[in-house]
Coordinates of C-alpha atoms in Angstrom, one line a residue:
Chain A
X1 CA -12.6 15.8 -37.0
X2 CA -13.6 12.9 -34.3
X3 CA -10.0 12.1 -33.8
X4 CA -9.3 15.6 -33.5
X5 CA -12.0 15.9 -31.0
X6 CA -11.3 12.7 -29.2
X7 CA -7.9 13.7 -28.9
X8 CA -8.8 17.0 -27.7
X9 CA -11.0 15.2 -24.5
X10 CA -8.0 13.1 -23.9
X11 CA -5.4 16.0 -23.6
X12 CA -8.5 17.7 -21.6
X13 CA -9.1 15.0 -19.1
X14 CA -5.2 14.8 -18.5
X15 CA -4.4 18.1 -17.9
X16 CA -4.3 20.2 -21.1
X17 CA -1.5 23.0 -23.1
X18 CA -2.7 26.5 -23.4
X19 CA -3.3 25.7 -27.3
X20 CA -5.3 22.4 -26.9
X21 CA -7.8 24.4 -24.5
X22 CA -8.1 27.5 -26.7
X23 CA -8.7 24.9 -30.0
X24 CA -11.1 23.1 -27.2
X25 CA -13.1 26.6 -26.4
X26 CA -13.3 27.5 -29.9
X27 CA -15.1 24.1 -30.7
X28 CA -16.9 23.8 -27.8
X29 CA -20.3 22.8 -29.5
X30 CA -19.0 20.1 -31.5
X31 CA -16.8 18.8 -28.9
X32 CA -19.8 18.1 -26.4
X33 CA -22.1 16.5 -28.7
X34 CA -19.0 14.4 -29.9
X35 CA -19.5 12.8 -26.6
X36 CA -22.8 11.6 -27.3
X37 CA -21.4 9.7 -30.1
X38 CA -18.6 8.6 -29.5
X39 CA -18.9 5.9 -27.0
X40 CA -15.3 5.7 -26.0
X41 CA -15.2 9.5 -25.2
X42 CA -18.7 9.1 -23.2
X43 CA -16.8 6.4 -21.3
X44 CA -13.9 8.7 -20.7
X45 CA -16.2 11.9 -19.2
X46 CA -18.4 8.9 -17.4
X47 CA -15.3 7.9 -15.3
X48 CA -14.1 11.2 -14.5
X49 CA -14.7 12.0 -10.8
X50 CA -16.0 14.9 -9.5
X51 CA -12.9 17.1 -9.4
X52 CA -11.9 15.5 -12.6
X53 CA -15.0 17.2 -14.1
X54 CA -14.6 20.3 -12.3
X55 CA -10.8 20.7 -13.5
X56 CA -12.5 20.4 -17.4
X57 CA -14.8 22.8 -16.9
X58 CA -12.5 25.3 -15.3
X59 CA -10.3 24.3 -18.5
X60 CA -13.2 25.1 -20.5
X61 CA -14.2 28.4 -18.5
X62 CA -10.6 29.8 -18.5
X63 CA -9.9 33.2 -17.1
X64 CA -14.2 33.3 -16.6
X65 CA -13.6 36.8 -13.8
X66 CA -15.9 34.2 -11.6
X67 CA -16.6 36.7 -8.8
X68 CA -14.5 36.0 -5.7
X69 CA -15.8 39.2 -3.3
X70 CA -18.9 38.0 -2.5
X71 CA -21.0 34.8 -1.7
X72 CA -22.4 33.8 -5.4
X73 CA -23.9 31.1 -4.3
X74 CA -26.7 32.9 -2.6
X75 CA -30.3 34.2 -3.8
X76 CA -31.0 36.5 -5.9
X77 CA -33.1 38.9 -5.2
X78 CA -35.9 38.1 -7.1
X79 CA -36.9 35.0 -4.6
X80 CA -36.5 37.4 -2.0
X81 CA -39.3 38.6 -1.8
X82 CA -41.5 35.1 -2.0
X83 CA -39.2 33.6 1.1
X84 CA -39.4 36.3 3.2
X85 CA -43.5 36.1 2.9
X86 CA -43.4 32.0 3.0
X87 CA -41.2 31.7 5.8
X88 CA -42.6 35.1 7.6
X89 CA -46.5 33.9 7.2
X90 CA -46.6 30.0 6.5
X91 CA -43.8 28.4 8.5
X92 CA -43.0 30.6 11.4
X93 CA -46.9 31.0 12.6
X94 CA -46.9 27.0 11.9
X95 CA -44.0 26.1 14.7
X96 CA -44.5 26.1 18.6
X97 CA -43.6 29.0 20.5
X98 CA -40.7 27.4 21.7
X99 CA -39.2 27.1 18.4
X100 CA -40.2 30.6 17.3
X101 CA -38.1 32.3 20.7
X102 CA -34.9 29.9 20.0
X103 CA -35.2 31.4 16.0
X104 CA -32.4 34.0 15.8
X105 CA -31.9 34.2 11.9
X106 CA -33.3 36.6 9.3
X107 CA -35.9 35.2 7.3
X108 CA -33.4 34.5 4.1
X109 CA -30.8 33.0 6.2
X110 CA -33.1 30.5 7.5
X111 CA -34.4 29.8 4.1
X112 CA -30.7 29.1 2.7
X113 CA -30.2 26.8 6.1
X114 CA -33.3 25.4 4.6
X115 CA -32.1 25.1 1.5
X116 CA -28.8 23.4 2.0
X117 CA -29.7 21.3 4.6
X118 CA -32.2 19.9 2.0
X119 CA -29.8 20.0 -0.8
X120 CA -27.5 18.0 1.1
X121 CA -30.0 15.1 1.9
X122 CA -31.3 14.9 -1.9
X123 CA -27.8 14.3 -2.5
X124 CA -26.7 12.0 -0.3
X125 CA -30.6 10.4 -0.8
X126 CA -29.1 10.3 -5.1
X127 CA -26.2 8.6 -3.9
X128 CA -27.8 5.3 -2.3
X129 CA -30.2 6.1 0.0
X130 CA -34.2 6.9 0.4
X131 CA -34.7 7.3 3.5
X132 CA -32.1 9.3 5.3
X133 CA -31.4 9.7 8.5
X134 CA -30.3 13.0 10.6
X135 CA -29.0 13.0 14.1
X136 CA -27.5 16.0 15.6
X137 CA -24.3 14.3 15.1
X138 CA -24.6 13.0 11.3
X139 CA -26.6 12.4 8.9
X140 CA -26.5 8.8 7.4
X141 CA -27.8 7.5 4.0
X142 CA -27.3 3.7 3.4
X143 CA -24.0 2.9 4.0
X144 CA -22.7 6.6 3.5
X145 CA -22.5 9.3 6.7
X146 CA -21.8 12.9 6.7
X147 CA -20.3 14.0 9.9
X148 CA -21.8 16.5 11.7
X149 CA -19.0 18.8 10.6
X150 CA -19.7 18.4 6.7
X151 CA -23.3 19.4 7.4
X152 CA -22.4 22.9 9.5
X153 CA -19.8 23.7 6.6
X154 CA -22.5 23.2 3.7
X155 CA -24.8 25.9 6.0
X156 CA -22.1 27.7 6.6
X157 CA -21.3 28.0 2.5
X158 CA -24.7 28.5 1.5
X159 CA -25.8 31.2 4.2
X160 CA -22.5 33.0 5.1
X161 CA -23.0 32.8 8.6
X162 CA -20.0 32.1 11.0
X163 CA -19.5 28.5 11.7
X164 CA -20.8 29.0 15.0
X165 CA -24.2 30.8 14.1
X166 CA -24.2 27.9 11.2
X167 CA -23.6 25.1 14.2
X168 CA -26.3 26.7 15.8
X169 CA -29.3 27.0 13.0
X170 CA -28.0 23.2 12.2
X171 CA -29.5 22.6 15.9
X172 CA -32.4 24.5 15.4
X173 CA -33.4 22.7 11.9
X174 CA -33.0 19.6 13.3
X175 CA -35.4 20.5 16.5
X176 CA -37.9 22.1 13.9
X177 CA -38.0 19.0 11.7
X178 CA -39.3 16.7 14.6
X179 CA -41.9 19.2 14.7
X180 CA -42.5 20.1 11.6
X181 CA -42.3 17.7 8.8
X182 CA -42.5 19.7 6.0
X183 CA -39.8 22.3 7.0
X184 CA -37.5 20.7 4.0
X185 CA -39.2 21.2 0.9
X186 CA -40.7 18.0 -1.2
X187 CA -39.0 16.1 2.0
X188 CA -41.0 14.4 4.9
X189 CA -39.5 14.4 8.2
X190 CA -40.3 11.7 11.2
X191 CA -39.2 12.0 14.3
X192 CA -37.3 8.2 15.1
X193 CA -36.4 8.2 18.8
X194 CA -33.2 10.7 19.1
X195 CA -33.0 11.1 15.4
X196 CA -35.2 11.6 12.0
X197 CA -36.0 10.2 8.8
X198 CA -36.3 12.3 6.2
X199 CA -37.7 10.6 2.9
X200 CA -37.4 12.4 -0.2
X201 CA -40.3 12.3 -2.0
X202 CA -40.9 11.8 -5.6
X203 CA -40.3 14.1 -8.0
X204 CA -43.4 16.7 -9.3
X205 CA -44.1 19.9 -10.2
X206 CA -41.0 22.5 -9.1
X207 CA -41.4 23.1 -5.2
X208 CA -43.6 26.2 -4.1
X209 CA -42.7 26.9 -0.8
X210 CA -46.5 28.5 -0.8
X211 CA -47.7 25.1 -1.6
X212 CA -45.0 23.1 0.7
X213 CA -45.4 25.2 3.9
X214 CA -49.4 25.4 2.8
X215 CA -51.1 24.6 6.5
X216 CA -53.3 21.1 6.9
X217 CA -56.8 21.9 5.5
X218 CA -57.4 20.2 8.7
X219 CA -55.5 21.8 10.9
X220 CA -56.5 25.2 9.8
X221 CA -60.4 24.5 9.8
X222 CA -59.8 22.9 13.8
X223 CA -57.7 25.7 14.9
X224 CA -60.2 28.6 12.7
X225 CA -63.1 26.1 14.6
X226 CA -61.2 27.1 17.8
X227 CA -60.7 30.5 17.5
X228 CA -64.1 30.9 16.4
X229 CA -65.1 29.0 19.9
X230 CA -62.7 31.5 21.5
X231 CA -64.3 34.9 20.1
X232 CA -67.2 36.1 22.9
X233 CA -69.3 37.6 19.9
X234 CA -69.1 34.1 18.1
X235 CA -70.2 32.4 21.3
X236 CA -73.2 34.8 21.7
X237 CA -74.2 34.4 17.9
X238 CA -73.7 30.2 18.8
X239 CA -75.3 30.9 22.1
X240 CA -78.6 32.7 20.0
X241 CA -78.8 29.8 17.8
Chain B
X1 CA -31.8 22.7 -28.6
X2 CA -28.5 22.8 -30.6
X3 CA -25.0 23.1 -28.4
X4 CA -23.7 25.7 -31.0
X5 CA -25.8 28.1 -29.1
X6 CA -27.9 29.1 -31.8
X7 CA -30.8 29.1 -29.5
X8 CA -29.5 32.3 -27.0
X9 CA -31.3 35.0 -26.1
X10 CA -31.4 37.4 -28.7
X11 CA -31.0 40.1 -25.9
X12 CA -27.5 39.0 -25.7
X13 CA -24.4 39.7 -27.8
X14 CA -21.8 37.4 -29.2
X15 CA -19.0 39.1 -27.0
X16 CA -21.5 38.8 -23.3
X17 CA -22.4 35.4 -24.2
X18 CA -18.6 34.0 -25.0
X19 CA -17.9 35.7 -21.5
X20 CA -21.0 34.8 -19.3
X21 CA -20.7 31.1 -20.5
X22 CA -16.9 31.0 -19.1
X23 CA -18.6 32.1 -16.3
X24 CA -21.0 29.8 -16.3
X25 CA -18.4 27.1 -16.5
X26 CA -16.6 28.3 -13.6
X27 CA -19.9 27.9 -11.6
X28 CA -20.2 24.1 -12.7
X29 CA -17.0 23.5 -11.8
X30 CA -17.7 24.7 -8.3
X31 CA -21.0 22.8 -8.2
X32 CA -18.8 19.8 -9.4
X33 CA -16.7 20.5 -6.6
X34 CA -19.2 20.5 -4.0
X35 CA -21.4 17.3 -5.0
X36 CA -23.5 18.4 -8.0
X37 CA -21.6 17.2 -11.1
X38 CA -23.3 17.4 -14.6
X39 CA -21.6 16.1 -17.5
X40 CA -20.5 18.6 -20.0
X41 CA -23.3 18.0 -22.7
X42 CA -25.6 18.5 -19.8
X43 CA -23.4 20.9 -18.8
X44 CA -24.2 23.1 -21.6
X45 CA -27.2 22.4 -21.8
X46 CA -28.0 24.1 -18.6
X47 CA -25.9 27.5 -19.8
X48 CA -28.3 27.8 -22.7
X49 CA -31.2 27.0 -21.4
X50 CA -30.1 29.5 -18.6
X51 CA -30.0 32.1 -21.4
X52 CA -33.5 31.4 -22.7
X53 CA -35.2 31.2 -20.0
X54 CA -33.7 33.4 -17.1
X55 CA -31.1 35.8 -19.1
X56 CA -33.7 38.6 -20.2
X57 CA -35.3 39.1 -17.0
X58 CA -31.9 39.0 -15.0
X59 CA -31.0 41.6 -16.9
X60 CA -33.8 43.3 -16.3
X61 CA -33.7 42.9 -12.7
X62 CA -30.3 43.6 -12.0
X63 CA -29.8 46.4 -9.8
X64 CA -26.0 48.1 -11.0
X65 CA -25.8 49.8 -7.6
X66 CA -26.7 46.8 -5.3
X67 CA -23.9 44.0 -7.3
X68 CA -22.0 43.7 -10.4
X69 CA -23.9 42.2 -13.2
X70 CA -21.1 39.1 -13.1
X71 CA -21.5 38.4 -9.4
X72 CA -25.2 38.5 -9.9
X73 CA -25.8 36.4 -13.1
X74 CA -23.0 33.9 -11.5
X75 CA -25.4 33.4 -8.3
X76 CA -28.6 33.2 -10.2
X77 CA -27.0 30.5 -12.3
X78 CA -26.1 28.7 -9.6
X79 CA -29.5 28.6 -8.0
X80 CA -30.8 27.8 -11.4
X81 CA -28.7 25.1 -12.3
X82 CA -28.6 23.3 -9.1
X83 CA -31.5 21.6 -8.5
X84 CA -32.2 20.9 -12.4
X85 CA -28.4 18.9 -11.6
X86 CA -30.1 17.2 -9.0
X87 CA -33.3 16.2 -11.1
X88 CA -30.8 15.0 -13.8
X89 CA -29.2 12.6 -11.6
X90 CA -32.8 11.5 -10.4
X91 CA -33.8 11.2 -13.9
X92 CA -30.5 9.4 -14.8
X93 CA -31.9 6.1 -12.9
X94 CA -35.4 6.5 -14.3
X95 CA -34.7 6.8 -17.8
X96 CA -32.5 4.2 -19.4
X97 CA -31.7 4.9 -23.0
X98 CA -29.3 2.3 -23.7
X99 CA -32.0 -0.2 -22.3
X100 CA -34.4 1.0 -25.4
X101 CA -31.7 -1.1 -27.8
X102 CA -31.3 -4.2 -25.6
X103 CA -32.0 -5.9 -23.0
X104 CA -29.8 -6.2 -20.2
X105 CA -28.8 -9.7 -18.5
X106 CA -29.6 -9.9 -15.0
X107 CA -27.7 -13.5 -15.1
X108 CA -31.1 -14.8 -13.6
X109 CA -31.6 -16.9 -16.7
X110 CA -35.9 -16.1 -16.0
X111 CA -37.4 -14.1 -19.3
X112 CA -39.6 -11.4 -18.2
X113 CA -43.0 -11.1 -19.4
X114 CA -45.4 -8.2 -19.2
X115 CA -49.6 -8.7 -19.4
X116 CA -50.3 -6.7 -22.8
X117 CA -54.0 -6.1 -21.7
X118 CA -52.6 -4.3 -18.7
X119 CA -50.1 -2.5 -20.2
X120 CA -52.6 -1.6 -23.0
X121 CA -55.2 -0.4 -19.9
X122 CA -52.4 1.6 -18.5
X123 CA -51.4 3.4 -22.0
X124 CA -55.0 4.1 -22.6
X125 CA -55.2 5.9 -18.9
X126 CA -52.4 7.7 -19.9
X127 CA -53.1 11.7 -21.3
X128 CA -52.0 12.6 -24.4
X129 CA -49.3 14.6 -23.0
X130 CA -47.9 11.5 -21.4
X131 CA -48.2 9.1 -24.3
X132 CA -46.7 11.8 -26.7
X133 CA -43.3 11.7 -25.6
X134 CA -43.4 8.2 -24.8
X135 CA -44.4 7.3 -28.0
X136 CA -41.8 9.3 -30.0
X137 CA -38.9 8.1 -27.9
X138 CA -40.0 4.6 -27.8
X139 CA -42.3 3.9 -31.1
X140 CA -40.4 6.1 -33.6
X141 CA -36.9 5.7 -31.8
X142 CA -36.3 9.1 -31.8
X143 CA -33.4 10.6 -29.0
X144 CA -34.1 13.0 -26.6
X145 CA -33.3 16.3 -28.9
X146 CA -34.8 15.5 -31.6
X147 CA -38.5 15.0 -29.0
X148 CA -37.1 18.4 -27.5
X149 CA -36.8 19.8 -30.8
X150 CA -40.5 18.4 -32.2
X151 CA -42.5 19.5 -29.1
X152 CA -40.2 22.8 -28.7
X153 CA -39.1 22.6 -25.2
X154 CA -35.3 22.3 -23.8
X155 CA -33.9 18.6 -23.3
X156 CA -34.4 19.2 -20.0
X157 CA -38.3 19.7 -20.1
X158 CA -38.3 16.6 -22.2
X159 CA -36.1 14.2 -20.2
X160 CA -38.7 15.5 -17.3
X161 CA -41.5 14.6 -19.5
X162 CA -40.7 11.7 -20.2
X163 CA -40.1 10.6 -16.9
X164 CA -42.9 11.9 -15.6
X165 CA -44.8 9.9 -18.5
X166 CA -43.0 6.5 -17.4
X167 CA -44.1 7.2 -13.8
X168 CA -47.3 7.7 -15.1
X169 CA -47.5 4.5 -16.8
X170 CA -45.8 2.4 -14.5
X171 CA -47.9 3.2 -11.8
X172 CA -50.9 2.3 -13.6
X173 CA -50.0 -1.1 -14.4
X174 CA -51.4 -3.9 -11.9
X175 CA -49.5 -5.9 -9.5
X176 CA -49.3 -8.7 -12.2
X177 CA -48.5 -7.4 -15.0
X178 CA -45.0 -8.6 -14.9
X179 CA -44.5 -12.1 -14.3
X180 CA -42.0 -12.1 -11.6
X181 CA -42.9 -10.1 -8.5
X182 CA -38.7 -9.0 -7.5
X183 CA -39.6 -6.9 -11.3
X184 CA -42.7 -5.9 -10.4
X185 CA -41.0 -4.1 -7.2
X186 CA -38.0 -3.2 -8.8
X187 CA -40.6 -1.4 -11.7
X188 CA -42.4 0.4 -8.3
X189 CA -39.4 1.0 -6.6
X190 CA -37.6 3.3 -9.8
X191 CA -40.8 4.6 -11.4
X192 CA -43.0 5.4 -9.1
X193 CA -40.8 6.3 -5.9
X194 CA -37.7 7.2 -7.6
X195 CA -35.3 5.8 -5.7
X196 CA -32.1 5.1 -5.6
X197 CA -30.9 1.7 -7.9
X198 CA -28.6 1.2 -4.9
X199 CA -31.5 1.5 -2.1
X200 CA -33.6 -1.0 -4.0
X201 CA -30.5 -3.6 -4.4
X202 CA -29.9 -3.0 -0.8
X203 CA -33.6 -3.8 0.6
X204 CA -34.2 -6.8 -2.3
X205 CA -30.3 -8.6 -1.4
X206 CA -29.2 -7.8 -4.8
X207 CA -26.1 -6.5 -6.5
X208 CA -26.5 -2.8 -8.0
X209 CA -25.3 -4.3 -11.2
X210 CA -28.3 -6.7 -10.7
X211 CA -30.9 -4.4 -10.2
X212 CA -29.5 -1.8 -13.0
X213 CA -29.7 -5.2 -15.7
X214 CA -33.2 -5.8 -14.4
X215 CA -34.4 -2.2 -15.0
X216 CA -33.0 -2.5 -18.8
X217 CA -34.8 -5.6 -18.8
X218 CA -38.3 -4.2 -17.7
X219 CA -37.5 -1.6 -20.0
X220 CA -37.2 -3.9 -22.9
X221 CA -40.0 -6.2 -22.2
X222 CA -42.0 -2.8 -22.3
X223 CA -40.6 -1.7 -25.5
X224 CA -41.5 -5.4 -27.1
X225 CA -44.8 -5.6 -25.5
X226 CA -47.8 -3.3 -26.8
X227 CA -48.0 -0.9 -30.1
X228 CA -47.1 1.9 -27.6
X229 CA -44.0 0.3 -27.1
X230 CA -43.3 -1.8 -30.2
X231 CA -39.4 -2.0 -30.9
X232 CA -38.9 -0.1 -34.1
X233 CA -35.4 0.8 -35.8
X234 CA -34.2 4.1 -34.2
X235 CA -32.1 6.6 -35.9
X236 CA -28.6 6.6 -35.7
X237 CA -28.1 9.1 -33.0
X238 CA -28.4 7.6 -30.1
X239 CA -27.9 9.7 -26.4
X240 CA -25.6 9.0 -23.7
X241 CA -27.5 6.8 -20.9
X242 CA -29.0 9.5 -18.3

């Protein structure tokens, strides 16, 4: 049976007959713990690039009726909810004025902007690089760089906007991280002359964007302070004591 | 969690889950496409524990007049699977299995020694959540299913535990408790920050290759150097390095 099964990773790694992927499919569960021991085959999956993989697993998947018609890689609705309230209540009311009149995206698609613009740096960050860096142009992580391009197409993918409301939310992002650093979550963004740093930070509990866009404690007691200061009936009851 | 898909939801039948794992499959290969490639143990791994944990209530959820239950389950997969593929690959540099069997050669020639005492302070800081898994995977050898299996959670939740548990214990240890100081970083740099191996070679002017033999090494002089860590024969399965 390991023959059998290495064979059957060879023929799938090369391109595979109609037979050897049905007899792959039907042994599916043996076939992928045959890579854990068999070192040779583990060597074989381990050098397969990232299309390489992708070709087995469409192999594997066959005629799957993956949807075509609509954007799958999108939320579902569940989150929906949850980002419209976290972006609607905890990061907009958190961003200067400025920023809030440039926003011209729906709550979601500003949390999928979010979402793969993050993405995309915890890659890139995987493949060599802590600290990345962003620029309107690129983004570069140790000696790799995405081109500006690369960047609007990931939005682009993720959101379903046109490339040039994607070109535009790309801009906007980039303005919001320089003011605030939290906008990508378990990310923190500095501002580095006409770019940012964007470090990812180690890896915890599974990101609430409650907890993420959660204001300072001290920026909410100074600015509740202030609007306290503000009130005419607070001043009065200040003024009494 | 077994790979023959024993573990599925039981809400599921034989027929949906044949078909929804194809589709499944497509949606790694996409992923794969795009920058998130999981190898196909993993792979799997993610379709079933996709069906334990998320399956009954997308089911629930879905909405027939609002999106076909494919198109739906397809996109919930997708957000599902990709940031655990992220975390993997994160994981992948902080958990070293092969390292657990031998030590790697750095070609530096210089043994590495770790302080017992602090390494013993920094078990006995440790909860017993964190020393569980580390103990089974390093004291009793056993491989990343077979902790899964004994504390019933998915591979995943273990690999995460126990890198969470190394973390943990790394970052309790003292700045001398290894004896060279480019370990001692190397230790910080993986464990505690989680970066990238080739970040750390890049800032300490060392090879990738280097910095990956040093990790195995820390790893082992760990493994030799308190009862938490004490070598012992493992079993013969042994997993693919993360």
């Amino acid at each position: 049976m390991s023959t059998e099964l290495c064979n059957l990773w060879r023929e799938l790694a090369h391109g595979a007959t109609p037979s050897v992927i049905r007899r792959a499919q039907a042994l599916l569960g043996q076939l992928v713990e045959h890579v854990e021991d068999c070192a040779s085959c583990d060597a074989a999956v381990a050098s397969l690039s990232e299309d390489g993989l992708a070709a087995v697993y469409e192999l594997l998947a066959g005629d799957s009726g993956a949807p075509t018609d609509e954007n799958p890689y999108q939320l579902h609705a569940d989150v929906d909810a949850h980002v419209v309230y976290a972006v609607n209540e905890l990061l907009l009311p958190q961003l200067t004025p400025q920023l809030n009149r440039t926003l011209a995206w729906q709550p979601l698609d500003l949390y999928r902007g979010i979402d793969a613009l993050a993405m995309l740096i915890e890659r890139e960050s995987r493949d060599g690089a802590a600290l990345v860096r962003l620029s309107p142009q690129a983004l570069h992580a140790g000696v790799e760089e995405l081109p500006r391009t690369t960047i609007v197409k990931e939005i682009q993918f993720v959101t379903s906007l046109d490339e040039s409301s994607s070109s535009r939310l790309f801009d906007w992002l980039f303005a919001a991280l320089r003011d605030f650093p939290k906008l990508l979550p378990g990310m923190i963004a500095t501002g580095r002359g006409a770019s940012v740093s964007v470090r990812v930070l180690p890896p915890g509990e599974p990101i609430d964007l409650s907890l993420a866009w959660a204001p300072d404690v001290v920026s909410v007691s100074v600015r509740g302070r202030a609007a306290a200061l503000a009130d005419p009936v607070s001043r009065q009851l200040a003024d009494r004591d | 969690m077994s790979h023959a898909g024993s573990e599925r939801a039981p809400a599921i039948s034989d027929a949906d889950y044949q078909k929804f794992r194809a589709l499944f499959f497509s949606a790694l290969a996409g992923l794969a496409r795009r920058g998130y490639p999981v190898p196909p143990d993993d792979g799997l791994d993610l379709v079933h524990d996709f069906f334990v944990e998320a399956w009954p209530s997308l089911v629930e959820r879905h909405d027939p007049a609002k999106s076909r239950l494919s198109t739906y389950a397809f996109s919930a997969f997708v957000q599902f699977a990709r940031p655990r593929i992220v975390k993997l690959h994160r994981w992948r540099r902080q958990l070293d299995e092969e390292a657990v069997e031998e030590a790697g050669d750095d070609g530096s020639g210089v043994e590495l020694k770790i302080d017992g005492a602090r390494l013993e302070r920094a078990r006995q800081a440790l909860s017993f959540e964190d020393r569980e898994p580390l103990e089974a995977r390093f004291v009793k050898g056993q491989s990343e299913r077979d902790l899964a299996k004994a504390l019933g959670i998915t591979r995943y939740r273990a690999r995460e535990r126990l890198a969470q548990s190394l973390t943990r214990l790394v970052s309790g240890l003292q700045d001398r408790a290894l004896s060279n100081s480019t370990d001692w970083q190397i230790a910080l740099a993986i464990w505690r920050d989680g970066r990238p191996l080739a970040a750390i070679a890049a800032e300490l002017g060392l090879t990738e290759d280097q910095v990956r033999a040093r990790k195995r090494k820390i790893i082992a002089a760990l493994t030799r150097a308190t009862p938490l860590l004490t070598a012992a024969p493992r079993g013969n399965h042994v997993d693919r390095t993360l």
